Coordinates of C-alpha atoms and ligand atoms in Angstrom, one line a residue:
M1 CA 26.5 -4.0 -1.3
S2 CA 25.4 -1.6 1.4
E3 CA 25.2 -2.0 5.2
V4 CA 22.9 0.6 6.5
T5 CA 21.5 0.4 10.0
L6 CA 19.2 2.8 11.7
D7 CA 20.2 4.0 15.2
R8 CA 17.6 4.4 17.9
R9 CA 17.5 8.1 17.6
S10 CA 16.5 8.0 13.9
L11 CA 13.8 5.3 14.7
I12 CA 12.4 7.6 17.4
A13 CA 12.4 10.5 15.1
A14 CA 10.7 8.3 12.5
G15 CA 8.0 7.6 15.1
A16 CA 8.9 4.0 15.5
L17 CA 9.7 4.2 19.2
G18 CA 8.1 6.4 21.8
T19 CA 10.1 8.2 24.4
A20 CA 8.5 5.8 26.9
A21 CA 10.2 3.0 25.1
L22 CA 13.5 4.4 26.3
G23 CA 12.7 3.8 29.9
I24 CA 10.1 1.0 29.6
A25 CA 7.9 2.1 32.4
G26 CA 6.7 -1.3 33.4
D27 CA 5.5 -4.7 32.2
S28 CA 1.8 -4.1 32.0
A29 CA -0.2 -3.4 28.9
F30 CA -3.1 -5.0 30.6
G31 CA -5.3 -1.9 30.2
K32 CA -5.6 -3.2 26.6
T33 CA -7.4 -6.4 25.6
L34 CA -5.2 -9.4 25.2
S35 CA -5.9 -12.0 22.5
P36 CA -8.7 -14.5 23.0
G37 CA -7.8 -17.1 25.6
Q38 CA -4.5 -15.4 26.4
R39 CA -3.4 -15.1 30.1
K40 CA -1.7 -12.0 31.5
A41 CA 1.1 -14.1 32.7
D42 CA 1.7 -15.4 29.1
F43 CA 1.9 -11.8 27.8
A44 CA 4.2 -10.8 30.5
G45 CA 6.4 -13.9 29.9
A46 CA 6.6 -13.2 26.2
I47 CA 7.6 -9.5 26.7
K48 CA 10.3 -10.6 29.2
A49 CA 11.6 -13.2 26.8
F50 CA 11.6 -10.7 23.8
R51 CA 13.7 -8.3 25.9
A52 CA 16.2 -11.0 26.5
V53 CA 16.6 -11.4 22.7
V54 CA 16.6 -7.8 21.5
G55 CA 17.4 -5.8 24.6
D56 CA 15.0 -3.7 26.7
E57 CA 15.2 -0.7 24.5
W58 CA 13.7 -2.5 21.5
V59 CA 10.6 -3.8 23.3
A60 CA 7.5 -1.8 24.1
G61 CA 5.6 -3.8 26.7
D62 CA 3.3 -1.3 28.4
A63 CA 0.4 0.9 27.4
S64 CA 2.5 4.1 27.2
A65 CA 5.5 2.7 25.4
V66 CA 3.2 1.2 22.7
I67 CA 1.6 4.6 21.8
P68 CA 3.7 5.2 18.7
W69 CA 2.4 2.0 17.2
T70 CA -1.2 3.0 17.8
K71 CA -1.3 5.9 15.4
T72 CA -3.8 5.1 12.6
Y73 CA -5.9 6.9 10.0
I74 CA -8.7 4.3 9.6
P75 CA -11.8 4.5 11.7
D76 CA -11.5 2.4 14.8
P77 CA -14.1 3.9 17.2
G78 CA -13.6 1.2 19.9
G79 CA -9.8 1.2 19.7
R80 CA -10.1 -2.6 19.0
H81 CA -7.2 -2.7 16.6
A82 CA -4.5 -1.1 18.7
P83 CA -1.5 -3.4 19.5
V84 CA -0.6 -4.3 23.0
G85 CA 3.2 -4.2 22.5
A86 CA 6.0 -4.1 20.0
V87 CA 9.3 -5.8 19.4
C88 CA 12.1 -4.7 17.0
P89 CA 14.6 -7.3 16.0
E90 CA 17.7 -6.4 14.0
N91 CA 18.5 -9.7 12.3
V92 CA 17.0 -13.0 11.0
E93 CA 18.2 -15.0 14.0
Q94 CA 16.3 -12.6 16.4
V95 CA 13.2 -13.0 14.3
Q96 CA 13.4 -16.8 14.6
E97 CA 13.9 -16.5 18.3
I98 CA 10.9 -14.1 18.7
V99 CA 8.7 -16.5 16.7
R100 CA 9.7 -19.4 18.9
I101 CA 8.9 -17.4 22.0
A102 CA 5.6 -16.3 20.6
N103 CA 4.7 -20.0 20.1
R104 CA 5.7 -20.8 23.7
F105 CA 3.6 -18.1 25.2
K106 CA 0.8 -18.1 22.5
Q107 CA 1.5 -14.5 21.9
P108 CA 0.3 -13.3 18.5
L109 CA 2.6 -11.1 16.4
W110 CA 1.6 -8.6 13.8
T111 CA 4.4 -8.2 11.3
V112 CA 5.2 -4.8 9.6
S113 CA 8.2 -3.8 7.5
T114 CA 8.3 0.0 7.4
G115 CA 4.8 0.1 9.1
K116 CA 3.3 3.0 7.1
N117 CA 0.3 1.3 5.7
M118 CA -1.6 4.6 5.8
G119 CA -5.3 4.3 5.1
Y120 CA -5.1 0.5 5.7
G121 CA -4.1 0.5 9.4
M122 CA -0.4 1.5 9.8
T123 CA 0.8 -0.8 12.6
S124 CA -2.6 -1.6 14.0
C125 CA -3.7 -5.2 13.9
A126 CA -6.7 -7.1 12.7
T127 CA -7.6 -8.6 16.1
P128 CA -6.9 -7.4 19.7
G129 CA -4.0 -8.5 21.8
Q130 CA -1.2 -8.6 19.2
V131 CA 2.4 -7.4 19.6
V132 CA 3.8 -5.6 16.5
L133 CA 6.8 -7.4 15.1
D134 CA 8.4 -4.3 13.7
L135 CA 11.2 -5.0 11.2
K136 CA 12.3 -1.4 10.6
R137 CA 15.8 -2.1 12.1
M138 CA 16.4 -4.7 9.4
N139 CA 17.2 -2.2 6.7
R140 CA 20.2 -3.5 4.7
I141 CA 20.3 -3.3 1.0
I142 CA 21.9 -6.7 0.6
S143 CA 22.8 -6.5 -3.1
V144 CA 22.1 -4.6 -6.3
D145 CA 23.0 -6.2 -9.6
A146 CA 23.3 -3.4 -12.1
E147 CA 23.5 -5.8 -15.1
L148 CA 20.5 -7.9 -14.2
C149 CA 18.7 -4.8 -12.8
T150 CA 17.8 -6.6 -9.6
A151 CA 18.0 -5.9 -5.9
L152 CA 17.8 -7.9 -2.7
V153 CA 16.6 -6.0 0.4
E154 CA 15.6 -6.4 4.0
P155 CA 12.1 -5.3 5.2
G156 CA 13.1 -2.0 6.7
V157 CA 14.6 -0.6 3.5
T158 CA 12.7 2.4 2.3
Y159 CA 12.3 3.5 -1.3
Q160 CA 14.3 6.7 -0.4
Q161 CA 17.1 4.5 0.8
L162 CA 17.1 2.5 -2.3
R163 CA 17.0 5.6 -4.5
D164 CA 19.9 7.2 -2.6
Y165 CA 21.9 4.0 -2.9
L166 CA 21.5 3.9 -6.7
D167 CA 22.4 7.6 -7.0
E168 CA 25.4 7.3 -4.8
N169 CA 26.7 4.4 -6.8
N170 CA 25.9 5.9 -10.2
I171 CA 23.6 3.0 -11.1
P172 CA 21.2 4.2 -13.9
L173 CA 18.2 2.3 -12.7
W174 CA 14.7 3.5 -11.8
I175 CA 12.7 2.4 -8.8
D176 CA 8.9 2.2 -8.8
V177 CA 7.2 3.8 -5.8
P178 CA 3.7 4.1 -4.3
T179 CA 2.5 7.7 -3.7
V180 CA 4.1 7.8 -0.3
G181 CA 7.5 6.5 -1.4
P182 CA 10.0 8.3 0.8
I183 CA 8.8 6.7 4.1
V184 CA 7.6 3.3 3.0
G185 CA 9.5 0.4 1.5
P186 CA 9.3 -2.3 -1.2
V187 CA 8.9 -5.3 1.1
G188 CA 5.8 -4.1 3.1
N189 CA 4.2 -2.5 0.0
T190 CA 4.8 -5.6 -2.2
L191 CA 3.5 -8.0 0.5
D192 CA 0.3 -6.0 0.7
R193 CA 0.2 -6.1 -3.1
G194 CA 0.6 -2.4 -3.5
V195 CA 1.2 -0.5 -6.8
G196 CA 3.2 2.4 -8.3
Y197 CA 3.1 4.3 -11.5
T198 CA 6.0 3.4 -13.9
P199 CA 5.9 0.3 -16.2
Y200 CA 7.1 -1.6 -13.1
G201 CA 4.0 -0.5 -11.1
E202 CA 2.5 -3.9 -10.4
H203 CA 4.9 -4.6 -7.5
F204 CA 4.2 -8.3 -7.0
M205 CA 4.8 -8.8 -10.7
V206 CA 8.4 -7.5 -10.3
Q207 CA 9.1 -9.3 -7.1
C208 CA 11.6 -12.2 -7.3
G209 CA 12.5 -14.5 -4.5
M210 CA 11.9 -14.3 -0.7
E211 CA 13.5 -15.5 2.5
V212 CA 10.8 -16.3 5.0
V213 CA 10.8 -17.2 8.7
M214 CA 8.0 -19.7 9.1
A215 CA 5.8 -20.0 12.2
D216 CA 8.0 -22.8 13.6
G217 CA 11.1 -20.5 13.4
E218 CA 12.6 -22.3 10.4
V219 CA 13.8 -20.4 7.4
L220 CA 12.5 -21.0 3.9
R221 CA 13.9 -19.5 0.6
T222 CA 11.5 -19.4 -2.3
G223 CA 12.2 -19.8 -6.0
M224 CA 15.9 -20.4 -6.9
G225 CA 17.0 -19.3 -3.4
S226 CA 17.1 -22.8 -1.9
T227 CA 19.3 -24.4 -4.6
K228 CA 23.1 -25.0 -4.2
N229 CA 23.9 -22.0 -6.5
P230 CA 21.3 -19.4 -5.7
S231 CA 22.8 -16.8 -8.2
A232 CA 19.5 -16.9 -10.2
W233 CA 17.5 -16.2 -7.1
Q234 CA 16.6 -12.6 -8.2
A235 CA 16.6 -13.6 -11.9
F236 CA 13.9 -16.3 -12.2
K237 CA 10.7 -16.0 -10.3
W238 CA 9.2 -19.5 -10.4
G239 CA 11.8 -22.0 -9.3
Y240 CA 10.4 -25.5 -9.4
G241 CA 7.1 -27.0 -8.2
P242 CA 4.2 -25.0 -6.7
Y243 CA 4.9 -21.3 -6.7
L244 CA 5.1 -20.2 -3.1
D245 CA 5.8 -16.5 -3.1
G246 CA 2.1 -15.7 -3.6
I247 CA 1.0 -17.3 -0.3
F248 CA 3.2 -14.9 1.7
T249 CA 1.4 -11.8 0.3
Q250 CA -1.7 -10.4 2.0
S251 CA -1.4 -13.4 4.3
N252 CA -0.2 -14.5 7.7
F253 CA 1.7 -17.6 6.7
G254 CA 5.3 -16.4 7.4
V255 CA 7.5 -13.4 8.2
V256 CA 9.4 -12.2 5.1
V257 CA 12.9 -11.2 6.0
K258 CA 14.5 -10.7 2.6
M259 CA 12.9 -9.9 -0.8
G260 CA 14.2 -9.6 -4.3
L261 CA 12.8 -7.1 -6.8
W262 CA 13.4 -6.0 -10.3
L263 CA 14.5 -2.5 -11.2
M264 CA 13.8 -0.7 -14.4
P265 CA 16.6 0.6 -16.7
A266 CA 16.2 4.4 -17.1
P267 CA 14.6 4.9 -20.5
P268 CA 16.3 7.3 -23.0
V269 CA 13.2 9.4 -23.1
Y270 CA 10.3 9.8 -20.7
K271 CA 7.2 11.8 -21.7
P272 CA 4.3 12.3 -19.3
F273 CA 0.8 13.3 -20.4
V274 CA -2.6 14.3 -18.9
V275 CA -5.9 14.1 -20.7
R276 CA -8.7 16.3 -19.4
H277 CA -12.4 15.5 -19.7
K278 CA -15.1 17.7 -18.4
R279 CA -18.0 15.5 -17.4
M280 CA -18.4 12.8 -14.7
E281 CA -19.9 10.3 -17.3
D282 CA -16.8 10.7 -19.6
V283 CA -14.9 8.2 -17.5
A284 CA -16.7 5.3 -19.3
R285 CA -15.3 6.5 -22.6
I286 CA -11.9 7.0 -21.2
V287 CA -11.7 3.4 -19.8
D288 CA -12.8 2.0 -23.2
A289 CA -10.2 4.1 -25.1
M290 CA -7.5 3.3 -22.6
R291 CA -8.1 -0.5 -22.3
P292 CA -6.6 -1.6 -25.7
M293 CA -3.6 0.7 -25.3
R294 CA -2.9 -0.8 -21.8
I295 CA -3.4 -4.4 -23.0
S296 CA -1.1 -4.0 -26.0
N297 CA 1.4 -2.0 -23.9
I298 CA 1.3 1.1 -26.1
I299 CA 0.8 2.8 -22.7
P300 CA 3.1 0.8 -20.4
N301 CA 2.3 2.2 -17.0
V302 CA -0.6 2.0 -14.6
V303 CA -3.1 4.7 -15.7
L304 CA -4.7 6.9 -13.2
M305 CA -8.0 8.7 -14.0
M306 CA -8.0 11.2 -11.2
G307 CA -11.4 12.8 -10.2
A308 CA -11.4 16.5 -9.6
G309 CA -12.5 15.9 -6.0
Y310 CA -9.5 13.7 -5.2
Q311 CA -7.1 16.0 -6.8
L312 CA -8.4 19.1 -5.0
A313 CA -8.3 17.3 -1.7
M314 CA -4.5 16.8 -2.1
F315 CA -3.7 20.4 -1.9
N316 CA -6.8 22.1 -0.4
R317 CA -9.1 22.0 2.6
R318 CA -12.8 21.2 2.1
A319 CA -13.8 24.7 3.2
D320 CA -11.8 26.2 0.3
V321 CA -14.1 24.3 -2.1
W322 CA -17.5 24.1 -0.5
S323 CA -19.2 25.4 2.6
G324 CA -22.7 24.1 1.9
A325 CA -24.4 21.2 3.5
G326 CA -24.0 17.5 2.6
Q327 CA -21.7 16.0 0.0
V328 CA -19.7 18.4 -2.3
P329 CA -21.7 18.5 -5.6
D330 CA -20.0 17.7 -8.9
S331 CA -20.6 21.3 -10.0
A332 CA -18.5 22.7 -7.1
F333 CA -15.6 20.2 -7.8
A334 CA -15.9 21.2 -11.5
E335 CA -15.7 24.9 -10.8
A336 CA -12.8 24.7 -8.3
G337 CA -11.1 22.2 -10.6
A338 CA -11.3 24.4 -13.6
K339 CA -9.6 27.2 -11.6
A340 CA -6.8 24.8 -10.7
G341 CA -6.3 23.7 -14.4
L342 CA -8.1 20.4 -13.8
G343 CA -10.9 18.6 -15.6
M344 CA -13.6 16.5 -13.9
W345 CA -11.3 13.6 -15.0
N346 CA -7.6 13.9 -15.3
T347 CA -6.0 10.9 -16.9
Y348 CA -2.3 10.5 -16.3
F349 CA 0.0 8.2 -18.2
A350 CA 3.5 8.3 -19.8
L351 CA 5.5 7.0 -22.8
Y352 CA 8.9 5.6 -22.3
G353 CA 11.6 4.6 -24.9
T354 CA 13.5 6.1 -27.8
P355 CA 12.4 9.3 -29.5
V356 CA 11.2 7.2 -32.5
M357 CA 9.1 4.9 -30.3
I358 CA 7.6 7.7 -28.4
A359 CA 6.7 9.7 -31.6
E360 CA 4.9 6.7 -33.1
N361 CA 3.0 5.8 -29.9
E362 CA 2.1 9.4 -29.3
K363 CA 0.3 9.4 -32.7
I364 CA -1.8 6.4 -31.6
V365 CA -2.6 7.9 -28.2
R366 CA -3.6 11.3 -29.6
A367 CA -5.9 9.7 -32.2
A368 CA -7.6 7.6 -29.5
F369 CA -8.3 10.6 -27.3
A370 CA -9.3 12.9 -30.2
A371 CA -12.1 10.3 -30.9
I372 CA -13.5 10.9 -27.3
D373 CA -13.0 14.6 -27.1
G374 CA -10.0 14.4 -24.7
E375 CA -7.8 17.4 -24.3
V376 CA -4.2 15.9 -24.5
L377 CA -1.6 18.0 -22.6
T378 CA 2.1 17.6 -22.0
E379 CA 4.7 19.0 -19.7
E380 CA 5.1 22.1 -21.9
D381 CA 1.3 22.8 -21.6
M382 CA 1.2 22.2 -17.8
V383 CA 4.3 24.2 -16.6
G384 CA 3.7 25.3 -13.0
N385 CA 0.7 23.0 -12.5
P386 CA 1.3 21.2 -9.2
Y387 CA -1.1 18.3 -10.0
F388 CA 0.7 17.6 -13.3
H389 CA 4.1 17.9 -11.6
H390 CA 3.0 15.5 -8.9
H391 CA 2.0 12.8 -11.3
A392 CA 4.9 13.4 -13.7
T393 CA 7.2 12.8 -10.6
L394 CA 5.4 9.5 -9.7
M395 CA 5.4 8.1 -13.2
R396 CA 9.2 8.3 -13.3
G397 CA 9.5 6.7 -9.9
G398 CA 10.2 10.0 -8.2
L399 CA 9.6 10.4 -4.4
S400 CA 7.0 12.7 -3.0
L401 CA 4.8 13.0 0.1
E402 CA 2.5 15.6 -1.3
E403 CA -0.6 13.4 -1.5
V404 CA -0.7 12.9 2.3
G405 CA -2.5 16.2 2.4
L406 CA -5.6 14.2 1.6
A407 CA -5.9 13.2 5.2
R408 CA -6.4 16.9 6.2
W409 CA -9.4 17.5 3.8
K410 CA -11.9 17.5 6.7
G411 CA -9.5 19.1 9.2
A412 CA -6.4 18.4 11.2
G413 CA -7.9 15.1 12.6
G414 CA -6.4 13.1 9.8
G415 CA -9.0 10.5 8.9
L416 CA -8.5 8.3 5.8
A417 CA -9.6 4.9 4.7
W418 CA -9.0 3.4 1.2
F419 CA -11.8 1.4 -0.4
A420 CA -10.7 -0.2 -3.6
P421 CA -13.2 -2.5 -5.4
V422 CA -12.1 -4.3 -8.6
A423 CA -14.0 -4.6 -11.9
P424 CA -13.0 -5.5 -15.4
A425 CA -11.6 -2.6 -17.4
K426 CA -14.8 -1.8 -19.3
G427 CA -16.6 1.6 -19.4
S428 CA -19.9 -0.1 -18.7
E429 CA -18.6 -0.8 -15.2
T430 CA -18.3 2.8 -14.2
A431 CA -21.7 4.4 -14.1
G432 CA -23.2 2.0 -11.6
Q433 CA -20.2 2.2 -9.3
I434 CA -20.2 6.0 -9.3
E435 CA -23.9 6.1 -8.5
L436 CA -23.5 3.5 -5.7
A437 CA -20.5 5.2 -4.2
K438 CA -22.0 8.7 -4.2
Q439 CA -25.2 7.3 -2.6
I440 CA -23.4 5.5 0.2
L441 CA -20.9 8.2 0.9
G442 CA -23.7 10.9 0.7
K443 CA -25.8 9.0 3.2
Y444 CA -23.1 9.5 5.8
G445 CA -22.2 13.0 4.7
F446 CA -18.8 12.2 3.0
D447 CA -17.5 13.3 -0.4
Y448 CA -16.9 11.5 -3.6
T449 CA -13.1 11.9 -3.7
V450 CA -11.9 9.1 -6.0
A451 CA -9.8 7.9 -8.9
F452 CA -10.1 5.0 -11.2
A453 CA -6.9 3.0 -12.2
I454 CA -6.3 0.6 -15.0
G455 CA -3.6 -1.9 -14.3
S456 CA -4.0 -3.9 -17.4
R457 CA -7.3 -5.7 -17.9
E458 CA -8.8 -4.6 -14.5
L459 CA -10.3 -1.4 -13.2
H460 CA -9.8 -0.3 -9.6
H461 CA -12.2 2.3 -8.2
I462 CA -9.9 4.0 -5.6
I463 CA -12.2 5.7 -3.1
A464 CA -10.6 7.8 -0.5
L465 CA -13.0 8.0 2.5
L466 CA -11.9 11.2 4.1
Y467 CA -13.2 12.1 7.5
D468 CA -12.3 14.0 10.7
K469 CA -10.8 11.5 13.1
S470 CA -10.7 14.0 15.9
D471 CA -14.6 13.9 16.0
P472 CA -15.7 10.7 17.6
E473 CA -19.2 10.9 16.1
E474 CA -17.7 11.3 12.6
E475 CA -15.3 8.4 13.2
K476 CA -18.3 6.2 14.0
R477 CA -20.1 7.4 10.8
A478 CA -17.0 6.7 8.8
D479 CA -16.7 3.2 10.2
Q480 CA -20.3 2.4 9.3
C481 CA -20.0 4.1 5.9
Y482 CA -16.9 1.9 5.1
K483 CA -18.8 -1.3 6.0
D484 CA -21.7 -0.2 3.8
L485 CA -19.4 0.4 0.9
V486 CA -17.9 -3.1 1.3
T487 CA -21.2 -4.9 1.5
G488 CA -23.0 -2.7 -1.1
F489 CA -20.3 -3.1 -3.7
G490 CA -19.8 -6.7 -2.7
E491 CA -23.5 -7.5 -3.4
R492 CA -23.0 -6.2 -7.0
G493 CA -19.8 -8.3 -7.5
W494 CA -17.3 -5.6 -6.9
A495 CA -15.0 -6.9 -4.2
S496 CA -11.9 -5.2 -2.8
Y497 CA -8.4 -6.1 -3.8
R498 CA -7.0 -5.0 -0.4
T499 CA -8.5 -3.5 2.8
G500 CA -7.7 -2.1 6.2
V501 CA -7.4 -4.0 9.4
H502 CA -10.9 -2.8 10.4
S503 CA -12.6 -4.7 7.6
M504 CA -10.5 -7.8 6.7
D505 CA -13.1 -10.3 7.7
L506 CA -15.9 -8.5 5.9
V507 CA -13.9 -8.5 2.7
A508 CA -12.9 -12.1 3.1
Q509 CA -16.6 -13.1 3.3
Q510 CA -17.0 -11.8 -0.3
Y511 CA -14.5 -14.3 -1.7
G512 CA -16.6 -17.3 -0.6
T513 CA -16.5 -20.1 1.9
K514 CA -14.2 -22.5 -0.1
N515 CA -11.6 -19.8 -0.5
R516 CA -11.7 -19.2 3.2
A517 CA -11.6 -22.9 4.0
V518 CA -8.4 -23.4 1.9
N519 CA -6.7 -20.4 3.5
A520 CA -7.7 -21.8 6.9
A521 CA -6.3 -25.2 6.1
I522 CA -2.9 -23.7 5.0
K523 CA -2.8 -21.6 8.1
Q524 CA -3.5 -24.6 10.3
A525 CA -0.8 -26.6 8.6
L526 CA 1.9 -23.8 8.7
D527 CA 1.0 -22.1 12.0
P528 CA -1.0 -24.4 14.3
N529 CA -0.7 -22.0 17.2
H530 CA -2.0 -19.1 15.1
I531 CA 0.7 -16.8 16.3
L532 CA 1.3 -14.9 13.1
A533 CA -1.0 -12.0 12.5
P534 CA -4.4 -13.7 13.2
G535 CA -7.1 -12.0 11.3
K536 CA -4.9 -10.8 8.4
S537 CA -7.1 -11.0 5.2
G538 CA -9.7 -12.7 7.4
I539 CA -7.5 -15.7 8.1
A540 CA -7.6 -16.6 11.8
Ligands
FAD1 C1 -1.9 9.6 0.4 C2 -1.6 8.1 0.3 C3 -1.2 7.6 -0.9 C4 -1.0 6.2 -1.0 N1 -0.6 5.8 -2.2 C5 -0.4 4.4 -2.4 C6 0.0 3.9 -3.7 O1 0.1 4.7 -4.6 N2 0.1 2.6 -3.8 C7 0.0 1.8 -2.7 O2 0.2 0.6 -2.9 N3 -0.3 2.2 -1.5 C8 -0.5 3.5 -1.3 N4 -0.8 4.0 0.0 C9 -1.0 3.1 1.1 C10 0.3 2.7 1.9 O3 0.7 3.9 2.6 C11 1.4 2.1 1.1 O4 0.9 1.0 0.4 C12 2.6 1.7 1.9 O5 3.6 1.3 1.1 C13 2.3 0.5 2.9 O6 3.1 0.7 4.0 P1 4.5 0.0 4.2 O7 5.2 0.0 2.9 O8 5.2 0.7 5.3 O9 4.1 -1.5 4.5 P2 3.9 -2.1 6.0 O10 3.0 -1.3 6.8 O11 5.3 -2.4 6.6 O12 3.3 -3.5 5.6 C14 2.0 -3.6 5.0 C15 1.3 -4.9 5.5 O13 2.0 -6.0 4.8 C16 2.2 -7.1 5.8 N5 3.7 -7.2 6.0 C17 4.6 -6.2 6.0 N6 5.8 -6.7 6.1 C18 5.7 -8.0 6.2 C19 6.7 -9.0 6.4 N7 8.0 -8.7 6.4 N8 6.3 -10.3 6.4 C20 4.9 -10.6 6.3 N9 4.0 -9.7 6.2 C21 4.4 -8.4 6.1 C22 1.5 -6.7 7.0 O14 0.2 -7.2 7.0 C23 1.5 -5.2 7.0 O15 0.4 -4.6 7.7 C24 -1.1 5.4 0.1 C25 -1.4 5.9 1.4 C26 -1.6 7.3 1.5 C27 -1.9 7.9 2.8

């Protein structure tokens, strides 16, 4: 059991609070657009009431105080997605009180946990006029059960905090992290259905039990958490009756204030690999070779097929690779990649288990890649290669921020938006997607910096739209390009699994009217005043 709380200084250092938040310059954020139908007096009333609950210093209620919550990487040319305020509670009771106040003043709240949803919007909101309900201060690791390999955490807990806790207490468990692990946390990442790269990489799959403040201010525990003896809360996901946890992910039906997750026992042996392929079209053969090994769990972790462009963008600036006009050609990526020890495709995966298990599975893996001319390389072959080192770190749940360098590919402006359409894990799905992505990105002058990922039976095309956010014209182009990607891929049946606040409605349209109507009905039943994150996943 650990009781860790952040003081104000560390929150300010972490960018959660602006210096203006210390003084709270005034009550007016009216330079910003309020939510539809909202009166200035209601906004002011809500801010005043929030202050009474959490204290002045934990509320940003004016245009300058809210600046730290407006930082974003996605294109937002009109500033439409910036929040108008922020409130930072420190416990469940305060969250309940804030939600009740929000109902009273019809003040919408955009909930974040660690608030670092980079490339999807950070703490910006789907619709104008929202106050960020920032749960960073609620950062207690409530319990870790070393026998069951489970944890129960609050929303503000970061992966770094969890890793440190396990190390300090000599608990030999692994965590599974997204690529930006140190500064983000399991609750926000899981609720947005994020992924990592160990065998526990599908985060919602290894989530177990939630505590949720509902829009009426009441508290719900899912799964076994609401029984008289909730000791199996983190052990058994399903409880009884309809499974509710799913409706609190990628949604606006509640505020999750506690979440259980499963942790992975450290395996006796861990062996990371990369397989290099030279040609763009090779990715189809890689997917077909990989699919049976993922489905049968011979390869137990999420597999990343990293394109040379994406890899180079992690550690280089565009000018280092290409100074010509238009989209960087494959030949330039291939040439620069070869110098860096990269193929056109670099497929990262790992084996976990006893030496005997690994030796047997390695034979199967090597035979599968020999049949498709893959160059299979291990740690010994890749000593000193920063790309291999980065992925080897991730696939054992290690923490790294190296990949954030992507956002500087086009300059210091820091523009990045993820586009991630889903297809079945079949090689035949790749060529059409590559052609379409290159065509749309090229039309707007952006590069094909991508990876493919195989979770199990599905293929994600992870497209990093990299642009210079400090150039307003380029930001507008990026915005239009992203919309074209969503609609162009959508028309071919490749809809996104997740998207940024700038495109939530557009993506929701691709899932059909009945799907939207059911979501709307649930929303109306649970949150009749629509105060929780209107617009999240296209749900008003
Ligand atoms: C270079 C780079 C690499 C990345 N790699 C990965 C990766 O490998 N895998 C991956 O998944 N992502 C990745 N990301 C995207 C993102 O940064 C992470 O997913 C990050 O974990 C999300 O931010 P967070 O954890 O702070 O969540 P938050 O920003 O706190 O939350 C995300 C969203 O979930 C909802 N939410 C959060 N908390 C609550 C709550 N308590 N109740 C209800 N709803 C809530 C809100 O809609 C919120 O906007 C990457 C980003 C960058 C820039």
